[in-house]
Amino acid sequence: ADVGVIGGLVAAKEGKKLGCIGGQPIPPVNKFINGFKNGVAEVCADCTVAVQFGGGWGNEGNSGVNIANQFLLDGVSVIFGVGGLTGSAGLRYAASPQGTAGTAPYGTWNKATDKQAWVIGVDMDEYMSTFGGAPCRAPSASVTSALRTRRRELRGSERVDARPRRSAAP
């Protein structure tokens, strides 16, 4: 997806070790992730992209959080969440400061590590949906969200809305 490419272009400007949290490896998700990888490769030949799937869309067994934690321990600096609540829970965990307690619907967890990552959401404005109005706010770590909108008058073409949200280092 074109918006995945733009997410990759943005991510590669923020770090060399990047990660994607997917819900399930189905064609639309794979398309976003492949677009992300292509965007990264376009501007950073020595960047790496780790991809992990949580196995579902609902952060079952804290899968998104567990993947994000492993990415942080591995030194990943930017995470692209493409997995429904699994991706959003991972992004929330990755962007949160040490000591943050996770609550429903993002899983139950207490963040022990002091590591944080920039996060990029997809399909919705993560800044508002995942961080806005929640007890744990980390909007300064949300780089952008890759949003798709379709209009009939554009005959199904995609318009990319990548609004930068970055204001401070995580």
mmCIF file of C-alpha atoms in Angstrom:
data_model
loop_
_atom_site.group_PDB
_atom_site.id
_atom_site.type_symbol
_atom_site.label_atom_id
_atom_site.label_comp_id
_atom_site.label_asym_id
_atom_site.label_seq_id
_atom_site.Cartn_x
_atom_site.Cartn_y
_atom_site.Cartn_z
ATOM 1 C CA ALA A 1 0.000 0.000 0.000
ATOM 2 C CA ASP A 2 1.242 3.468 -0.815
ATOM 3 C CA VAL A 3 0.730 4.569 2.768
ATOM 4 C CA GLY A 4 3.036 1.763 3.928
ATOM 5 C CA VAL A 5 5.757 3.159 1.657
ATOM 6 C CA ILE A 6 5.350 6.604 3.198
ATOM 7 C CA GLY A 7 5.488 5.087 6.693
ATOM 8 C CA GLY A 8 8.755 3.386 5.715
ATOM 9 C CA LEU A 9 10.221 6.590 4.306
ATOM 10 C CA VAL A 10 9.435 8.399 7.559
ATOM 11 C CA ALA A 11 10.680 5.535 9.769
ATOM 12 C CA ALA A 12 14.028 5.275 7.986
ATOM 13 C CA LYS A 13 14.718 8.908 8.845
ATOM 14 C CA GLU A 14 14.308 8.117 12.559
ATOM 15 C CA GLY A 15 16.480 5.018 12.950
ATOM 16 C CA LYS A 16 18.247 2.082 11.320
ATOM 17 C CA LYS A 17 16.585 -0.777 13.209
ATOM 18 C CA LEU A 18 12.858 -0.888 12.544
ATOM 19 C CA GLY A 19 10.010 -3.250 13.310
ATOM 20 C CA CYS A 20 6.484 -4.144 12.179
ATOM 21 C CA ILE A 21 3.826 -5.675 14.392
ATOM 22 C CA GLY A 22 1.208 -7.449 12.307
ATOM 23 C CA GLY A 23 -1.981 -9.126 13.411
ATOM 24 C CA GLN A 24 -2.070 -11.974 10.893
ATOM 25 C CA PRO A 25 -0.108 -12.449 7.650
ATOM 26 C CA ILE A 26 -3.050 -11.894 5.310
ATOM 27 C CA PRO A 27 -2.727 -10.119 1.926
ATOM 28 C CA PRO A 28 -3.775 -6.579 3.026
ATOM 29 C CA VAL A 29 -1.419 -6.676 6.032
ATOM 30 C CA ASN A 30 1.418 -8.097 3.931
ATOM 31 C CA LYS A 31 0.821 -5.316 1.409
ATOM 32 C CA PHE A 32 1.240 -2.647 4.113
ATOM 33 C CA ILE A 33 4.365 -4.330 5.484
ATOM 34 C CA ASN A 34 5.913 -4.794 2.031
ATOM 35 C CA GLY A 35 5.168 -1.148 1.264
ATOM 36 C CA PHE A 36 6.834 -0.167 4.543
ATOM 37 C CA LYS A 37 9.914 -2.261 3.695
ATOM 38 C CA ASN A 38 10.066 -0.728 0.206
ATOM 39 C CA GLY A 39 9.877 2.778 1.661
ATOM 40 C CA VAL A 40 12.679 1.988 4.090
ATOM 41 C CA ALA A 41 14.855 0.468 1.331
ATOM 42 C CA GLU A 42 14.290 3.530 -0.855
ATOM 43 C CA VAL A 43 16.154 5.815 1.556
ATOM 44 C CA CYS A 44 18.236 3.527 3.775
ATOM 45 C CA ALA A 45 20.145 0.597 2.312
ATOM 46 C CA ASP A 46 21.615 -0.401 5.678
ATOM 47 C CA CYS A 47 18.350 -0.301 7.665
ATOM 48 C CA THR A 48 16.780 -3.553 8.858
ATOM 49 C CA VAL A 49 13.091 -4.315 9.326
ATOM 50 C CA ALA A 50 11.980 -7.071 11.721
ATOM 51 C CA VAL A 51 8.451 -8.398 11.225
ATOM 52 C CA GLN A 52 6.436 -10.326 13.812
ATOM 53 C CA PHE A 53 2.792 -11.394 13.770
ATOM 54 C CA GLY A 54 0.673 -11.681 16.889
ATOM 55 C CA GLY A 55 -1.645 -14.310 15.422
ATOM 56 C CA GLY A 56 -4.823 -12.283 15.851
ATOM 57 C CA TRP A 57 -6.333 -8.816 15.909
ATOM 58 C CA GLY A 58 -7.228 -8.505 19.614
ATOM 59 C CA ASN A 59 -3.818 -8.538 21.345
ATOM 60 C CA GLU A 60 -4.543 -12.082 22.514
ATOM 61 C CA GLY A 61 -2.199 -13.075 25.347
ATOM 62 C CA ASN A 62 -0.613 -9.607 25.137
ATOM 63 C CA SER A 63 0.931 -10.673 21.807
ATOM 64 C CA GLY A 64 1.390 -7.113 20.514
ATOM 65 C CA VAL A 65 2.872 -5.974 23.814
ATOM 66 C CA ASN A 66 5.236 -8.967 23.927
ATOM 67 C CA ILE A 67 6.424 -8.321 20.378
ATOM 68 C CA ALA A 68 6.976 -4.621 21.137
ATOM 69 C CA ASN A 69 8.919 -5.491 24.282
ATOM 70 C CA GLN A 70 11.204 -7.835 22.329
ATOM 71 C CA PHE A 71 11.701 -5.180 19.641
ATOM 72 C CA LEU A 72 12.699 -2.655 22.320
ATOM 73 C CA LEU A 73 15.148 -5.104 23.885
ATOM 74 C CA ASP A 74 16.598 -5.710 20.387
ATOM 75 C CA GLY A 75 17.168 -1.973 19.884
ATOM 76 C CA VAL A 76 14.349 -1.249 17.418
ATOM 77 C CA SER A 77 13.807 2.512 17.294
ATOM 78 C CA VAL A 78 10.623 2.770 15.169
ATOM 79 C CA ILE A 79 7.647 0.378 15.159
ATOM 80 C CA PHE A 80 4.913 0.217 12.508
ATOM 81 C CA GLY A 81 1.704 -1.315 13.877
ATOM 82 C CA VAL A 82 -0.400 -3.148 11.269
ATOM 83 C CA GLY A 83 -2.528 -5.452 13.334
ATOM 84 C CA GLY A 84 -5.695 -3.962 14.762
ATOM 85 C CA LEU A 85 -5.631 -3.937 18.552
ATOM 86 C CA THR A 86 -2.532 -6.180 18.488
ATOM 87 C CA GLY A 87 -0.591 -3.465 16.652
ATOM 88 C CA SER A 88 -2.083 -0.615 18.686
ATOM 89 C CA ALA A 89 -1.315 -2.329 22.005
ATOM 90 C CA GLY A 90 2.274 -2.857 20.858
ATOM 91 C CA LEU A 91 2.571 0.784 19.850
ATOM 92 C CA ARG A 92 1.140 1.969 23.149
ATOM 93 C CA TYR A 93 3.604 -0.199 25.061
ATOM 94 C CA ALA A 94 6.589 0.861 22.929
ATOM 95 C CA ALA A 95 5.841 4.570 23.292
ATOM 96 C CA SER A 96 5.077 4.466 27.020
ATOM 97 C CA PRO A 97 7.612 5.467 29.646
ATOM 98 C CA GLN A 98 8.956 3.009 32.181
ATOM 99 C CA GLY A 99 6.520 2.204 34.987
ATOM 100 C CA THR A 100 3.403 2.682 32.863
ATOM 101 C CA ALA A 101 0.605 0.234 33.605
ATOM 102 C CA GLY A 102 -1.310 -1.121 30.637
ATOM 103 C CA THR A 103 -5.062 -1.448 30.923
ATOM 104 C CA ALA A 104 -7.908 -2.797 28.797
ATOM 105 C CA PRO A 105 -8.289 -2.915 25.903
ATOM 106 C CA TYR A 106 -4.500 -2.711 25.434
ATOM 107 C CA GLY A 107 -3.668 -5.653 27.694
ATOM 108 C CA THR A 108 -2.568 -5.769 31.294
ATOM 109 C CA TRP A 109 1.102 -5.013 31.764
ATOM 110 C CA ASN A 110 3.576 -2.947 33.734
ATOM 111 C CA LYS A 111 6.411 -1.602 31.634
ATOM 112 C CA ALA A 112 9.699 -2.493 33.297
ATOM 113 C CA THR A 113 12.122 -1.340 30.592
ATOM 114 C CA ASP A 114 13.167 2.275 30.166
ATOM 115 C CA LYS A 115 13.418 1.808 26.392
ATOM 116 C CA GLN A 116 10.926 3.552 24.120
ATOM 117 C CA ALA A 117 10.409 3.730 20.364
ATOM 118 C CA TRP A 118 8.824 6.031 17.842
ATOM 119 C CA VAL A 119 5.560 4.547 16.617
ATOM 120 C CA ILE A 120 3.646 4.722 13.337
ATOM 121 C CA GLY A 121 0.035 3.642 13.165
ATOM 122 C CA VAL A 122 -2.115 2.631 10.243
ATOM 123 C CA ASP A 123 -5.767 2.997 9.135
ATOM 124 C CA MET A 124 -6.660 5.367 11.962
ATOM 125 C CA ASP A 125 -5.061 8.300 13.707
ATOM 126 C CA GLU A 126 -3.190 6.478 16.491
ATOM 127 C CA TYR A 127 -2.444 9.832 18.094
ATOM 128 C CA MET A 128 -6.127 10.189 18.870
ATOM 129 C CA SER A 129 -7.336 6.591 19.033
ATOM 130 C CA THR A 130 -4.523 4.912 20.966
ATOM 131 C CA PHE A 131 -3.077 7.813 22.949
ATOM 132 C CA GLY A 132 -5.791 10.475 23.091
ATOM 133 C CA GLY A 133 -8.058 10.349 26.120
ATOM 134 C CA ALA A 134 -6.227 7.380 27.647
ATOM 135 C CA PRO A 135 -4.583 7.296 31.082
ATOM 136 C CA CYS A 136 -1.170 6.691 29.487
ATOM 137 C CA ARG A 137 -0.451 9.446 27.020
ATOM 138 C CA ALA A 138 2.644 9.248 24.867
ATOM 139 C CA PRO A 139 1.624 11.287 21.813
ATOM 140 C CA SER A 140 5.086 12.806 21.477
ATOM 141 C CA ALA A 141 6.371 9.360 20.457
ATOM 142 C CA SER A 142 3.812 8.992 17.656
ATOM 143 C CA VAL A 143 5.639 9.952 14.464
ATOM 144 C CA THR A 144 2.624 9.729 12.173
ATOM 145 C CA SER A 145 -0.258 7.519 11.083
ATOM 146 C CA ALA A 146 -0.649 6.113 7.600
ATOM 147 C CA LEU A 147 -4.282 6.796 6.765
ATOM 148 C CA ARG A 148 -6.172 5.766 3.653
ATOM 149 C CA THR A 149 -9.219 7.593 2.438
ATOM 150 C CA ARG A 150 -11.162 6.707 -0.655
ATOM 151 C CA ARG A 151 -13.473 8.985 -2.580
ATOM 152 C CA ARG A 152 -15.731 7.999 -5.425
ATOM 153 C CA GLU A 153 -14.805 11.079 -7.368
ATOM 154 C CA LEU A 154 -11.181 9.893 -7.319
ATOM 155 C CA ARG A 155 -12.293 6.515 -8.742
ATOM 156 C CA GLY A 156 -10.815 4.487 -5.898
ATOM 157 C CA SER A 157 -7.370 6.049 -5.908
ATOM 158 C CA GLU A 158 -5.630 6.430 -2.580
ATOM 159 C CA ARG A 159 -4.934 9.763 -0.978
ATOM 160 C CA VAL A 160 -2.200 9.600 1.605
ATOM 161 C CA ASP A 161 -2.642 11.568 4.795
ATOM 162 C CA ALA A 162 0.646 11.383 6.690
ATOM 163 C CA ARG A 163 0.499 14.118 9.282
ATOM 164 C CA PRO A 164 3.696 14.389 11.331
ATOM 165 C CA ARG A 165 3.045 14.154 15.054
ATOM 166 C CA ARG A 166 6.606 14.165 16.320
ATOM 167 C CA SER A 167 7.396 16.724 18.989
ATOM 168 C CA ALA A 168 10.035 15.181 21.283
ATOM 169 C CA ALA A 169 12.315 12.167 21.394
ATOM 170 C CA PRO A 170 10.920 9.138 23.236
#
